[in-house]
PDB file of C-alpha atoms in Angstrom:
ATOM      1  CA  SER I  21      17.469  -7.858 -54.560  1.00  0.00           C
ATOM      2  CA  MET I  22      14.735 -10.523 -54.483  1.00  0.00           C
ATOM      3  CA  ASN I  23      16.857 -12.783 -52.293  1.00  0.00           C
ATOM      4  CA  ALA I  24      17.513  -9.904 -49.924  1.00  0.00           C
ATOM      5  CA  GLN I  25      13.757  -9.274 -49.653  1.00  0.00           C
ATOM      6  CA  TYR I  26      13.102 -12.952 -48.962  1.00  0.00           C
ATOM      7  CA  ALA I  27      15.715 -12.830 -46.191  1.00  0.00           C
ATOM      8  CA  THR I  28      13.964  -9.811 -44.685  1.00  0.00           C
ATOM      9  CA  ASN I  29      10.628 -11.617 -44.885  1.00  0.00           C
ATOM     10  CA  ARG I  30      12.133 -14.673 -43.186  1.00  0.00           C
ATOM     11  CA  ALA I  31      13.388 -12.488 -40.346  1.00  0.00           C
ATOM     12  CA  SER I  32       9.906 -11.000 -39.962  1.00  0.00           C
ATOM     13  CA  ALA I  33       8.346 -14.467 -40.094  1.00  0.00           C
ATOM     14  CA  ARG I  34      10.740 -15.747 -37.439  1.00  0.00           C
ATOM     15  CA  SER I  35       9.882 -12.806 -35.178  1.00  0.00           C
ATOM     16  CA  SER I  36       6.127 -13.394 -35.556  1.00  0.00           C
ATOM     17  CA  LEU I  37       6.419 -17.139 -35.012  1.00  0.00           C
ATOM     18  CA  SER I  38       8.555 -16.554 -31.923  1.00  0.00           C
ATOM     19  CA  GLN I  39       5.739 -14.436 -30.481  1.00  0.00           C
ATOM     20  CA  VAL I  40       3.196 -17.132 -31.307  1.00  0.00           C
ATOM     21  CA  GLU I  41       5.452 -19.749 -29.690  1.00  0.00           C
ATOM     22  CA  ALA I  42       5.766 -17.660 -26.501  1.00  0.00           C
ATOM     23  CA  ALA I  43       1.985 -17.175 -26.322  1.00  0.00           C
ATOM     24  CA  LEU I  44       1.389 -20.901 -26.791  1.00  0.00           C
ATOM     25  CA  THR I  45       3.891 -21.713 -24.039  1.00  0.00           C
ATOM     26  CA  ASP I  46       2.039 -19.364 -21.681  1.00  0.00           C
ATOM     27  CA  THR I  47      -1.295 -20.949 -22.686  1.00  0.00           C
ATOM     28  CA  LYS I  48       0.076 -24.431 -22.031  1.00  0.00           C
ATOM     29  CA  SER I  49       1.240 -23.412 -18.543  1.00  0.00           C
ATOM     30  CA  LEU I  50      -2.143 -21.878 -17.717  1.00  0.00           C
ATOM     31  CA  ILE I  51      -4.047 -24.975 -18.847  1.00  0.00           C
ATOM     32  CA  GLN I  52      -1.763 -27.196 -16.768  1.00  0.00           C
ATOM     33  CA  ASP I  53      -2.393 -24.968 -13.735  1.00  0.00           C
ATOM     34  CA  MET I  54      -6.153 -25.190 -14.290  1.00  0.00           C
ATOM     35  CA  LEU I  55      -5.973 -28.974 -14.585  1.00  0.00           C
ATOM     36  CA  GLU I  56      -4.198 -29.080 -11.219  1.00  0.00           C
ATOM     37  CA  LEU I  57      -6.915 -26.897  -9.702  1.00  0.00           C
ATOM     38  CA  GLY I  58      -9.538 -29.300 -11.018  1.00  0.00           C
ATOM     39  CA  ILE I  59      -7.752 -32.265  -9.450  1.00  0.00           C
ATOM     40  CA  ALA I  60      -7.546 -30.431  -6.128  1.00  0.00           C
ATOM     41  CA  ALA I  61     -11.244 -29.542  -6.290  1.00  0.00           C
ATOM     42  CA  GLY I  62     -12.116 -33.224  -6.534  1.00  0.00           C
ATOM     43  CA  ASN I  63     -10.834 -33.772  -2.998  1.00  0.00           C
ATOM     44  CA  GLY I  64     -13.847 -35.056  -1.068  1.00  0.00           C
ATOM     45  CA  ALA I  65     -12.607 -33.405   2.120  1.00  0.00           C
ATOM     46  CA  TYR I  66     -12.837 -29.885   0.641  1.00  0.00           C
ATOM     47  CA  SER I  67     -15.575 -27.616   1.926  1.00  0.00           C
ATOM     48  CA  ASN I  68     -17.773 -25.357  -0.206  1.00  0.00           C
ATOM     49  CA  ALA I  69     -15.661 -22.384   0.938  1.00  0.00           C
ATOM     50  CA  GLU I  70     -12.435 -24.066  -0.145  1.00  0.00           C
ATOM     51  CA  ARG I  71     -13.848 -24.883  -3.579  1.00  0.00           C
ATOM     52  CA  SER I  72     -15.130 -21.317  -3.867  1.00  0.00           C
ATOM     53  CA  ALA I  73     -11.591 -20.099  -3.184  1.00  0.00           C
ATOM     54  CA  LEU I  74     -10.369 -22.332  -6.001  1.00  0.00           C
ATOM     55  CA  ALA I  75     -13.054 -20.816  -8.261  1.00  0.00           C
ATOM     56  CA  THR I  76     -11.767 -17.336  -7.451  1.00  0.00           C
ATOM     57  CA  GLU I  77      -8.237 -18.469  -8.312  1.00  0.00           C
ATOM     58  CA  LEU I  78      -9.534 -19.938 -11.546  1.00  0.00           C
ATOM     59  CA  GLU I  79     -11.130 -16.607 -12.445  1.00  0.00           C
ATOM     60  CA  GLY I  80      -7.667 -15.089 -12.246  1.00  0.00           C
ATOM     61  CA  ARG I  81      -6.342 -17.785 -14.589  1.00  0.00           C
ATOM     62  CA  LEU I  82      -9.206 -17.008 -16.985  1.00  0.00           C
ATOM     63  CA  GLN I  83      -8.174 -13.345 -17.092  1.00  0.00           C
ATOM     64  CA  ASP I  84      -4.573 -14.403 -17.704  1.00  0.00           C
ATOM     65  CA  LEU I  85      -5.735 -16.658 -20.544  1.00  0.00           C
ATOM     66  CA  LEU I  86      -7.673 -13.776 -22.088  1.00  0.00           C
ATOM     67  CA  GLY I  87      -4.543 -11.632 -21.977  1.00  0.00           C
ATOM     68  CA  VAL I  88      -2.522 -14.298 -23.786  1.00  0.00           C
ATOM     69  CA  ALA I  89      -5.244 -14.847 -26.411  1.00  0.00           C
ATOM     70  CA  ASN I  90      -5.233 -11.076 -27.050  1.00  0.00           C
ATOM     71  CA  THR I  91      -1.449 -10.886 -27.471  1.00  0.00           C
ATOM     72  CA  THR I  92      -0.283  -8.098 -29.780  1.00  0.00           C
ATOM     73  CA  ASP I  93       2.411  -8.414 -32.424  1.00  0.00           C
ATOM     74  CA  GLY I  94       4.388  -5.346 -31.332  1.00  0.00           C
ATOM     75  CA  ALA I  95       3.243  -3.342 -34.336  1.00  0.00           C
ATOM     76  CA  GLY I  96      -0.249  -2.474 -33.166  1.00  0.00           C
ATOM     77  CA  GLY I  97      -1.952  -5.623 -34.398  1.00  0.00           C
ATOM     78  CA  TYR I  98      -3.163  -8.796 -32.703  1.00  0.00           C
ATOM     79  CA  LEU I  99      -1.532 -12.188 -33.274  1.00  0.00           C
ATOM     80  CA  PHE I 100      -4.659 -14.324 -33.147  1.00  0.00           C
ATOM     81  CA  SER I 101      -7.280 -12.283 -35.046  1.00  0.00           C
ATOM     82  CA  GLY I 102      -6.615 -13.836 -38.434  1.00  0.00           C
ATOM     83  CA  TYR I 103      -6.756 -11.226 -41.202  1.00  0.00           C
ATOM     84  CA  LYS I 104      -8.591  -8.811 -38.858  1.00  0.00           C
ATOM     85  CA  SER I 105      -5.400  -7.925 -37.041  1.00  0.00           C
ATOM     86  CA  ASP I 106      -6.766  -4.560 -35.887  1.00  0.00           C
ATOM     87  CA  ASP I 107      -9.605  -6.197 -33.937  1.00  0.00           C
ATOM     88  CA  MET I 108      -9.106  -7.565 -30.435  1.00  0.00           C
ATOM     89  CA  PRO I 109      -9.689 -11.324 -30.835  1.00  0.00           C
ATOM     90  CA  PHE I 110     -11.615 -12.144 -27.650  1.00  0.00           C
ATOM     91  CA  THR I 111     -13.934 -10.455 -25.152  1.00  0.00           C
ATOM     92  CA  LEU I 112     -15.220 -12.268 -22.088  1.00  0.00           C
ATOM     93  CA  HIS I 113     -18.871 -12.811 -21.193  1.00  0.00           C
ATOM     94  CA  ALA I 114     -20.616 -14.849 -18.518  1.00  0.00           C
ATOM     95  CA  ALA I 115     -20.593 -18.094 -20.517  1.00  0.00           C
ATOM     96  CA  GLY I 116     -17.086 -17.815 -21.964  1.00  0.00           C
ATOM     97  CA  ALA I 117     -15.793 -15.478 -24.671  1.00  0.00           C
ATOM     98  CA  THR I 118     -16.733 -14.117 -28.091  1.00  0.00           C
ATOM     99  CA  TYR I 119     -14.248 -14.346 -30.963  1.00  0.00           C
ATOM    100  CA  HIS I 120     -14.103 -11.233 -33.147  1.00  0.00           C
ATOM    101  CA  GLY I 121     -11.441 -12.372 -35.624  1.00  0.00           C
ATOM    102  CA  ASP I 122     -11.745 -14.604 -38.661  1.00  0.00           C
ATOM    103  CA  GLN I 123     -10.258 -17.907 -39.839  1.00  0.00           C
ATOM    104  CA  GLY I 124      -7.533 -16.252 -41.911  1.00  0.00           C
ATOM    105  CA  VAL I 125      -3.872 -17.179 -41.550  1.00  0.00           C
ATOM    106  CA  ARG I 126      -1.374 -14.470 -42.487  1.00  0.00           C
ATOM    107  CA  GLU I 127       1.487 -15.562 -44.762  1.00  0.00           C
ATOM    108  CA  LEU I 128       4.792 -14.196 -45.975  1.00  0.00           C
ATOM    109  CA  GLN I 129       6.718 -15.028 -49.141  1.00  0.00           C
ATOM    110  CA  VAL I 130       9.896 -16.452 -47.620  1.00  0.00           C
ATOM    111  CA  GLY I 131      11.383 -17.980 -50.772  1.00  0.00           C
ATOM    112  CA  ALA I 132      10.972 -17.927 -54.514  1.00  0.00           C
ATOM    113  CA  SER I 133       8.354 -20.664 -54.353  1.00  0.00           C
ATOM    114  CA  ARG I 134       7.377 -20.741 -50.687  1.00  0.00           C
ATOM    115  CA  LYS I 135       4.815 -18.862 -48.634  1.00  0.00           C
ATOM    116  CA  LEU I 136       4.831 -19.538 -44.901  1.00  0.00           C
ATOM    117  CA  ALA I 137       2.029 -19.062 -42.369  1.00  0.00           C
ATOM    118  CA  ILE I 138       3.292 -16.702 -39.658  1.00  0.00           C
ATOM    119  CA  THR I 139       0.182 -16.756 -37.416  1.00  0.00           C
ATOM    120  CA  ASP I 140      -2.644 -19.076 -36.405  1.00  0.00           C
ATOM    121  CA  SER I 141      -6.225 -17.924 -35.892  1.00  0.00           C
ATOM    122  CA  GLY I 142      -7.511 -17.649 -32.346  1.00  0.00           C
ATOM    123  CA  SER I 143     -10.507 -19.749 -33.327  1.00  0.00           C
ATOM    124  CA  SER I 144      -8.316 -22.693 -34.350  1.00  0.00           C
ATOM    125  CA  ILE I 145      -6.353 -22.548 -31.075  1.00  0.00           C
ATOM    126  CA  PHE I 146      -8.902 -21.602 -28.415  1.00  0.00           C
ATOM    127  CA  GLU I 147     -12.237 -22.712 -29.885  1.00  0.00           C
ATOM    128  CA  SER I 148     -11.479 -26.028 -31.608  1.00  0.00           C
ATOM    129  CA  ASN I 149     -11.167 -28.332 -28.617  1.00  0.00           C
ATOM    130  CA  LEU I 150     -13.034 -31.636 -28.931  1.00  0.00           C
ATOM    131  CA  THR I 151     -15.535 -32.543 -26.233  1.00  0.00           C
ATOM    132  CA  GLY I 152     -15.701 -35.903 -24.484  1.00  0.00           C
ATOM    133  CA  ASN I 153     -13.262 -38.585 -25.560  1.00  0.00           C
ATOM    134  CA  GLY I 154     -12.902 -37.288 -29.114  1.00  0.00           C
ATOM    135  CA  LYS I 155     -15.578 -39.655 -30.458  1.00  0.00           C
ATOM    136  CA  PHE I 156     -18.577 -38.998 -28.220  1.00  0.00           C
ATOM    137  CA  ASP I 157     -19.485 -36.967 -25.164  1.00  0.00           C
ATOM    138  CA  THR I 158     -21.397 -38.262 -22.130  1.00  0.00           C
ATOM    139  CA  ALA I 159     -23.216 -35.951 -19.718  1.00  0.00           C
ATOM    140  CA  ALA I 160     -25.679 -35.991 -16.830  1.00  0.00           C
ATOM    141  CA  ALA I 161     -28.809 -33.846 -17.043  1.00  0.00           C
ATOM    142  CA  ALA I 162     -28.719 -30.747 -14.831  1.00  0.00           C
ATOM    143  CA  SER I 163     -32.107 -31.715 -13.342  1.00  0.00           C
ATOM    144  CA  ASN I 164     -30.900 -35.098 -12.030  1.00  0.00           C
ATOM    145  CA  THR I 165     -31.640 -35.734  -8.356  1.00  0.00           C
ATOM    146  CA  GLY I 166     -29.751 -39.017  -7.902  1.00  0.00           C
ATOM    147  CA  SER I 167     -26.081 -39.731  -7.311  1.00  0.00           C
ATOM    148  CA  GLY I 168     -25.236 -41.123 -10.768  1.00  0.00           C
ATOM    149  CA  VAL I 169     -21.818 -40.209 -12.163  1.00  0.00           C
ATOM    150  CA  VAL I 170     -21.090 -41.028 -15.821  1.00  0.00           C
ATOM    151  CA  SER I 171     -17.658 -41.902 -17.263  1.00  0.00           C
ATOM    152  CA  ARG I 172     -16.149 -40.600 -20.516  1.00  0.00           C
ATOM    153  CA  GLY I 173     -16.237 -44.082 -22.082  1.00  0.00           C
ATOM    154  CA  VAL I 174     -14.649 -45.513 -25.214  1.00  0.00           C
ATOM    155  CA  GLY I 175     -15.986 -45.963 -28.737  1.00  0.00           C
ATOM    156  CA  ASP I 176     -15.586 -48.376 -31.626  1.00  0.00           C
ATOM    157  CA  SER I 177     -15.297 -46.104 -34.671  1.00  0.00           C
ATOM    158  CA  SER I 178     -16.483 -48.836 -37.018  1.00  0.00           C
ATOM    159  CA  GLN I 179     -19.864 -49.027 -35.239  1.00  0.00           C
ATOM    160  CA  LEU I 180     -20.545 -45.433 -34.218  1.00  0.00           C
ATOM    161  CA  THR I 181     -23.665 -43.981 -35.799  1.00  0.00           C
ATOM    162  CA  GLY I 182     -23.122 -40.302 -35.008  1.00  0.00           C
ATOM    163  CA  ASP I 183     -26.595 -40.140 -33.461  1.00  0.00           C
ATOM    164  CA  ASN I 184     -27.635 -38.514 -30.177  1.00  0.00           C
ATOM    165  CA  TYR I 185     -28.929 -40.733 -27.363  1.00  0.00           C
ATOM    166  CA  ARG I 186     -30.733 -40.300 -24.050  1.00  0.00           C
ATOM    167  CA  LEU I 187     -30.802 -42.746 -21.139  1.00  0.00           C
ATOM    168  CA  ASP I 188     -33.923 -42.555 -18.933  1.00  0.00           C
ATOM    169  CA  PHE I 189     -33.869 -44.176 -15.478  1.00  0.00           C
ATOM    170  CA  SER I 190     -36.777 -45.621 -13.536  1.00  0.00           C
ATOM    171  CA  VAL I 191     -36.952 -47.186 -10.068  1.00  0.00           C
ATOM    172  CA  ALA I 192     -39.712 -49.653  -9.075  1.00  0.00           C
ATOM    173  CA  GLY I 193     -40.494 -52.535  -6.758  1.00  0.00           C
ATOM    174  CA  THR I 194     -39.637 -53.519  -3.211  1.00  0.00           C
ATOM    175  CA  PRO I 195     -36.747 -53.706  -2.757  1.00  0.00           C
ATOM    176  CA  ALA I 196     -36.214 -50.949  -5.301  1.00  0.00           C
ATOM    177  CA  VAL I 197     -34.786 -52.062  -8.636  1.00  0.00           C
ATOM    178  CA  SER I 198     -33.340 -49.555 -11.110  1.00  0.00           C
ATOM    179  CA  SER I 199     -33.540 -49.876 -14.860  1.00  0.00           C
ATOM    180  CA  TYR I 200     -32.972 -47.691 -17.901  1.00  0.00           C
ATOM    181  CA  THR I 201     -33.994 -47.337 -21.505  1.00  0.00           C
ATOM    182  CA  VAL I 202     -31.942 -45.890 -24.358  1.00  0.00           C
ATOM    183  CA  THR I 203     -33.636 -43.575 -26.869  1.00  0.00           C
ATOM    184  CA  ASN I 204     -32.001 -42.794 -30.201  1.00  0.00           C
ATOM    185  CA  LEU I 205     -33.024 -39.149 -30.567  1.00  0.00           C
ATOM    186  CA  GLY I 206     -32.408 -39.275 -34.309  1.00  0.00           C
ATOM    187  CA  THR I 207     -34.566 -42.264 -35.153  1.00  0.00           C
ATOM    188  CA  GLY I 208     -36.853 -42.304 -32.106  1.00  0.00           C
ATOM    189  CA  ALA I 209     -36.038 -45.968 -31.443  1.00  0.00           C
ATOM    190  CA  VAL I 210     -36.279 -47.003 -27.766  1.00  0.00           C
ATOM    191  CA  THR I 211     -34.592 -50.105 -26.346  1.00  0.00           C
ATOM    192  CA  PRO I 212     -36.361 -52.410 -23.863  1.00  0.00           C
ATOM    193  CA  ALA I 213     -35.695 -51.552 -20.217  1.00  0.00           C
ATOM    194  CA  ALA I 214     -32.404 -53.013 -18.976  1.00  0.00           C
ATOM    195  CA  PRO I 215     -31.438 -53.581 -15.317  1.00  0.00           C
ATOM    196  CA  TYR I 216     -28.953 -51.103 -13.906  1.00  0.00           C
ATOM    197  CA  GLN I 217     -25.954 -52.004 -11.788  1.00  0.00           C
ATOM    198  CA  SER I 218     -23.562 -49.344 -10.534  1.00  0.00           C
ATOM    199  CA  GLY I 219     -20.237 -49.402 -12.367  1.00  0.00           C
ATOM    200  CA  GLN I 220     -21.273 -52.044 -14.903  1.00  0.00           C
ATOM    201  CA  PRO I 221     -20.452 -51.229 -18.562  1.00  0.00           C
ATOM    202  CA  ILE I 222     -23.313 -49.922 -20.702  1.00  0.00           C
ATOM    203  CA  SER I 223     -22.782 -50.693 -24.391  1.00  0.00           C
ATOM    204  CA  PHE I 224     -24.743 -50.026 -27.573  1.00  0.00           C
ATOM    205  CA  ASP I 225     -23.992 -48.924 -31.149  1.00  0.00           C
ATOM    206  CA  GLY I 226     -20.213 -48.970 -30.604  1.00  0.00           C
ATOM    207  CA  LEU I 227     -20.425 -46.920 -27.371  1.00  0.00           C
ATOM    208  CA  THR I 228     -19.211 -48.218 -24.005  1.00  0.00           C
ATOM    209  CA  PHE I 229     -19.279 -46.282 -20.724  1.00  0.00           C
ATOM    210  CA  GLU I 230     -20.204 -46.703 -17.072  1.00  0.00           C
ATOM    211  CA  ILE I 231     -22.537 -44.959 -14.661  1.00  0.00           C
ATOM    212  CA  SER I 232     -21.726 -45.321 -10.966  1.00  0.00           C
ATOM    213  CA  GLY I 233     -23.837 -44.373  -7.975  1.00  0.00           C
ATOM    214  CA  GLN I 234     -27.612 -44.545  -7.775  1.00  0.00           C
ATOM    215  CA  PRO I 235     -29.612 -42.522 -10.336  1.00  0.00           C
ATOM    216  CA  ALA I 236     -33.072 -41.513  -9.148  1.00  0.00           C
ATOM    217  CA  ALA I 237     -36.304 -42.161 -11.017  1.00  0.00           C
ATOM    218  CA  GLY I 238     -36.549 -39.694 -13.879  1.00  0.00           C
ATOM    219  CA  ASP I 239     -32.787 -39.027 -14.069  1.00  0.00           C
ATOM    220  CA  GLN I 240     -31.367 -38.724 -17.570  1.00  0.00           C
ATOM    221  CA  PHE I 241     -27.952 -39.025 -19.194  1.00  0.00           C
ATOM    222  CA  THR I 242     -27.055 -38.040 -22.736  1.00  0.00           C
ATOM    223  CA  VAL I 243     -24.531 -39.337 -25.269  1.00  0.00           C
ATOM    224  CA  ASP I 244     -23.771 -36.987 -28.167  1.00  0.00           C
ATOM    225  CA  PRO I 245     -21.197 -36.973 -30.964  1.00  0.00           C
ATOM    226  CA  THR I 246     -18.081 -35.028 -30.041  1.00  0.00           C
ATOM    227  CA  ARG I 247     -18.062 -31.393 -31.083  1.00  0.00           C
ATOM    228  CA  LYS I 248     -15.765 -28.380 -30.912  1.00  0.00           C
ATOM    229  CA  ALA I 249     -15.898 -26.267 -27.765  1.00  0.00           C
ATOM    230  CA  SER I 250     -14.301 -23.031 -26.595  1.00  0.00           C
ATOM    231  CA  LEU I 251     -11.596 -23.196 -23.949  1.00  0.00           C
ATOM    232  CA  PHE I 252     -13.119 -20.078 -22.379  1.00  0.00           C
ATOM    233  CA  THR I 253     -16.509 -21.781 -22.085  1.00  0.00           C
ATOM    234  CA  THR I 254     -14.869 -24.829 -20.504  1.00  0.00           C
ATOM    235  CA  VAL I 255     -13.211 -22.654 -17.861  1.00  0.00           C
ATOM    236  CA  ALA I 256     -16.387 -20.631 -17.223  1.00  0.00           C
ATOM    237  CA  ASN I 257     -18.367 -23.854 -16.680  1.00  0.00           C
ATOM    238  CA  MET I 258     -15.662 -25.151 -14.374  1.00  0.00           C
ATOM    239  CA  ILE I 259     -15.904 -21.994 -12.257  1.00  0.00           C
ATOM    240  CA  ASP I 260     -19.680 -22.463 -11.959  1.00  0.00           C
ATOM    241  CA  THR I 261     -19.131 -26.112 -10.983  1.00  0.00           C
ATOM    242  CA  LEU I 262     -16.705 -25.167  -8.227  1.00  0.00           C
ATOM    243  CA  ARG I 263     -19.297 -22.790  -6.768  1.00  0.00           C
ATOM    244  CA  LEU I 264     -21.974 -25.492  -6.425  1.00  0.00           C
ATOM    245  CA  ASP I 265     -23.431 -25.929  -2.951  1.00  0.00           C
ATOM    246  CA  VAL I 266     -22.408 -29.521  -2.224  1.00  0.00           C
ATOM    247  CA  SER I 267     -24.558 -30.795   0.641  1.00  0.00           C
ATOM    248  CA  ASP I 268     -25.748 -34.296  -0.350  1.00  0.00           C
ATOM    249  CA  GLU I 269     -25.038 -37.184  -2.698  1.00  0.00           C
ATOM    250  CA  ALA I 270     -26.933 -35.596  -5.581  1.00  0.00           C
ATOM    251  CA  SER I 271     -24.961 -32.351  -5.450  1.00  0.00           C
ATOM    252  CA  ARG I 272     -21.739 -34.357  -4.981  1.00  0.00           C
ATOM    253  CA  ALA I 273     -22.588 -36.184  -8.233  1.00  0.00           C
ATOM    254  CA  LYS I 274     -23.135 -32.863 -10.032  1.00  0.00           C
ATOM    255  CA  LEU I 275     -19.701 -31.744  -8.842  1.00  0.00           C
ATOM    256  CA  SER I 276     -18.059 -34.980 -10.017  1.00  0.00           C
ATOM    257  CA  ASN I 277     -19.781 -34.870 -13.427  1.00  0.00           C
ATOM    258  CA  GLY I 278     -18.899 -31.193 -13.894  1.00  0.00           C
ATOM    259  CA  LEU I 279     -15.244 -31.656 -12.943  1.00  0.00           C
ATOM    260  CA  ARG I 280     -14.919 -34.655 -15.269  1.00  0.00           C
ATOM    261  CA  THR I 281     -16.326 -32.666 -18.178  1.00  0.00           C
ATOM    262  CA  ALA I 282     -14.016 -29.727 -17.379  1.00  0.00           C
ATOM    263  CA  GLY I 283     -11.002 -32.007 -17.131  1.00  0.00           C
ATOM    264  CA  GLU I 284     -11.768 -33.541 -20.513  1.00  0.00           C
ATOM    265  CA  GLY I 285     -12.144 -30.093 -22.077  1.00  0.00           C
ATOM    266  CA  LEU I 286      -8.876 -28.834 -20.589  1.00  0.00           C
ATOM    267  CA  SER I 287      -6.988 -31.953 -21.674  1.00  0.00           C
ATOM    268  CA  SER I 288      -8.332 -31.566 -25.202  1.00  0.00           C
ATOM    269  CA  ALA I 289      -7.309 -27.888 -25.194  1.00  0.00           C
ATOM    270  CA  LEU I 290      -3.816 -28.834 -24.042  1.00  0.00           C
ATOM    271  CA  ASP I 291      -3.508 -31.375 -26.861  1.00  0.00           C
ATOM    272  CA  ARG I 292      -4.609 -28.706 -29.334  1.00  0.00           C
ATOM    273  CA  VAL I 293      -2.027 -26.207 -28.069  1.00  0.00           C
ATOM    274  CA  LEU I 294       0.728 -28.840 -28.279  1.00  0.00           C
ATOM    275  CA  THR I 295      -0.287 -29.639 -31.864  1.00  0.00           C
ATOM    276  CA  VAL I 296      -0.136 -25.987 -32.928  1.00  0.00           C
ATOM    277  CA  GLN I 297       3.130 -25.563 -31.026  1.00  0.00           C
ATOM    278  CA  ALA I 298       4.654 -28.446 -32.975  1.00  0.00           C
ATOM    279  CA  SER I 299       3.500 -26.851 -36.209  1.00  0.00           C
ATOM    280  CA  VAL I 300       5.116 -23.541 -35.244  1.00  0.00           C
ATOM    281  CA  GLY I 301       8.358 -25.321 -34.415  1.00  0.00           C
ATOM    282  CA  SER I 302       8.304 -27.030 -37.795  1.00  0.00           C
ATOM    283  CA  ARG I 303       7.834 -23.711 -39.583  1.00  0.00           C
ATOM    284  CA  MET I 304      10.733 -22.137 -37.684  1.00  0.00           C
ATOM    285  CA  LYS I 305      12.986 -25.048 -38.675  1.00  0.00           C
ATOM    286  CA  GLU I 306      11.946 -24.523 -42.286  1.00  0.00           C
ATOM    287  CA  LEU I 307      13.045 -20.897 -42.034  1.00  0.00           C
ATOM    288  CA  ASP I 308      16.482 -22.083 -40.876  1.00  0.00           C
ATOM    289  CA  TYR I 309      16.634 -24.458 -43.831  1.00  0.00           C
ATOM    290  CA  LEU I 310      15.705 -21.675 -46.270  1.00  0.00           C
ATOM    291  CA  ASP I 311      18.369 -19.386 -44.794  1.00  0.00           C
ATOM    292  CA  ASN I 312      21.009 -22.077 -45.255  1.00  0.00           C
ATOM    293  CA  SER I 313      19.770 -22.838 -48.737  1.00  0.00           C
TER     294      SER I 313
END
């Protein structure tokens, strides 16, 4: 009788995991579509109207993503709400989405000594995407008026401090010469001014990245430790970026910086989905093994 119940539980677990697998496949396809839209938007020949049309298309993808994240289990509950299966996991707002579930992972006893997770929380799938390059995140200040575009960079883990930094640019002299200082926002330490050359590597404390273009006096760039970000927020920010009025080099730089950040966020989200998908596949194989056993 116990073995029969375990077999029934395994069938239920396989059904739930199959639904999770289908939702993850749909999410993967949507992210790949959004990445392609971002690549298309980077075309320098596109007009503001054409990028706005891409933003409208991206809004449709965002609604599709919301529908997948709020997938039901066929029994009146939601797959990605954790233990709060009666609550819809996500609701959209202007800056992304709010998660209403918890971190719980539902399990079933599928063998005499084995419990198996049959769901994954929406937070772990849609809100645990690392920003930047996975070690640190570079960004241009929204108030910048120059044409500086910052790269994602690379980091030496053995030297990273985990501190936040700010680069401040100044322009002086005739002909004009640009320089920058680096401020460690944690310690307050400020480096001596260093000459700036477009595209030349900037390195300190295990961080290496480039800034291309010509930052204006007073422009700032930040370098922060990587953090977790919501996929919905990434897409919402990308939509706002696509609707920028690009009319000069400064606004072109804002577009480039925004699209780079969005691309990094989407790529991180895709990696996360693939990781969870692999875990689901492993659990389904374990169910087959337990059936045979």
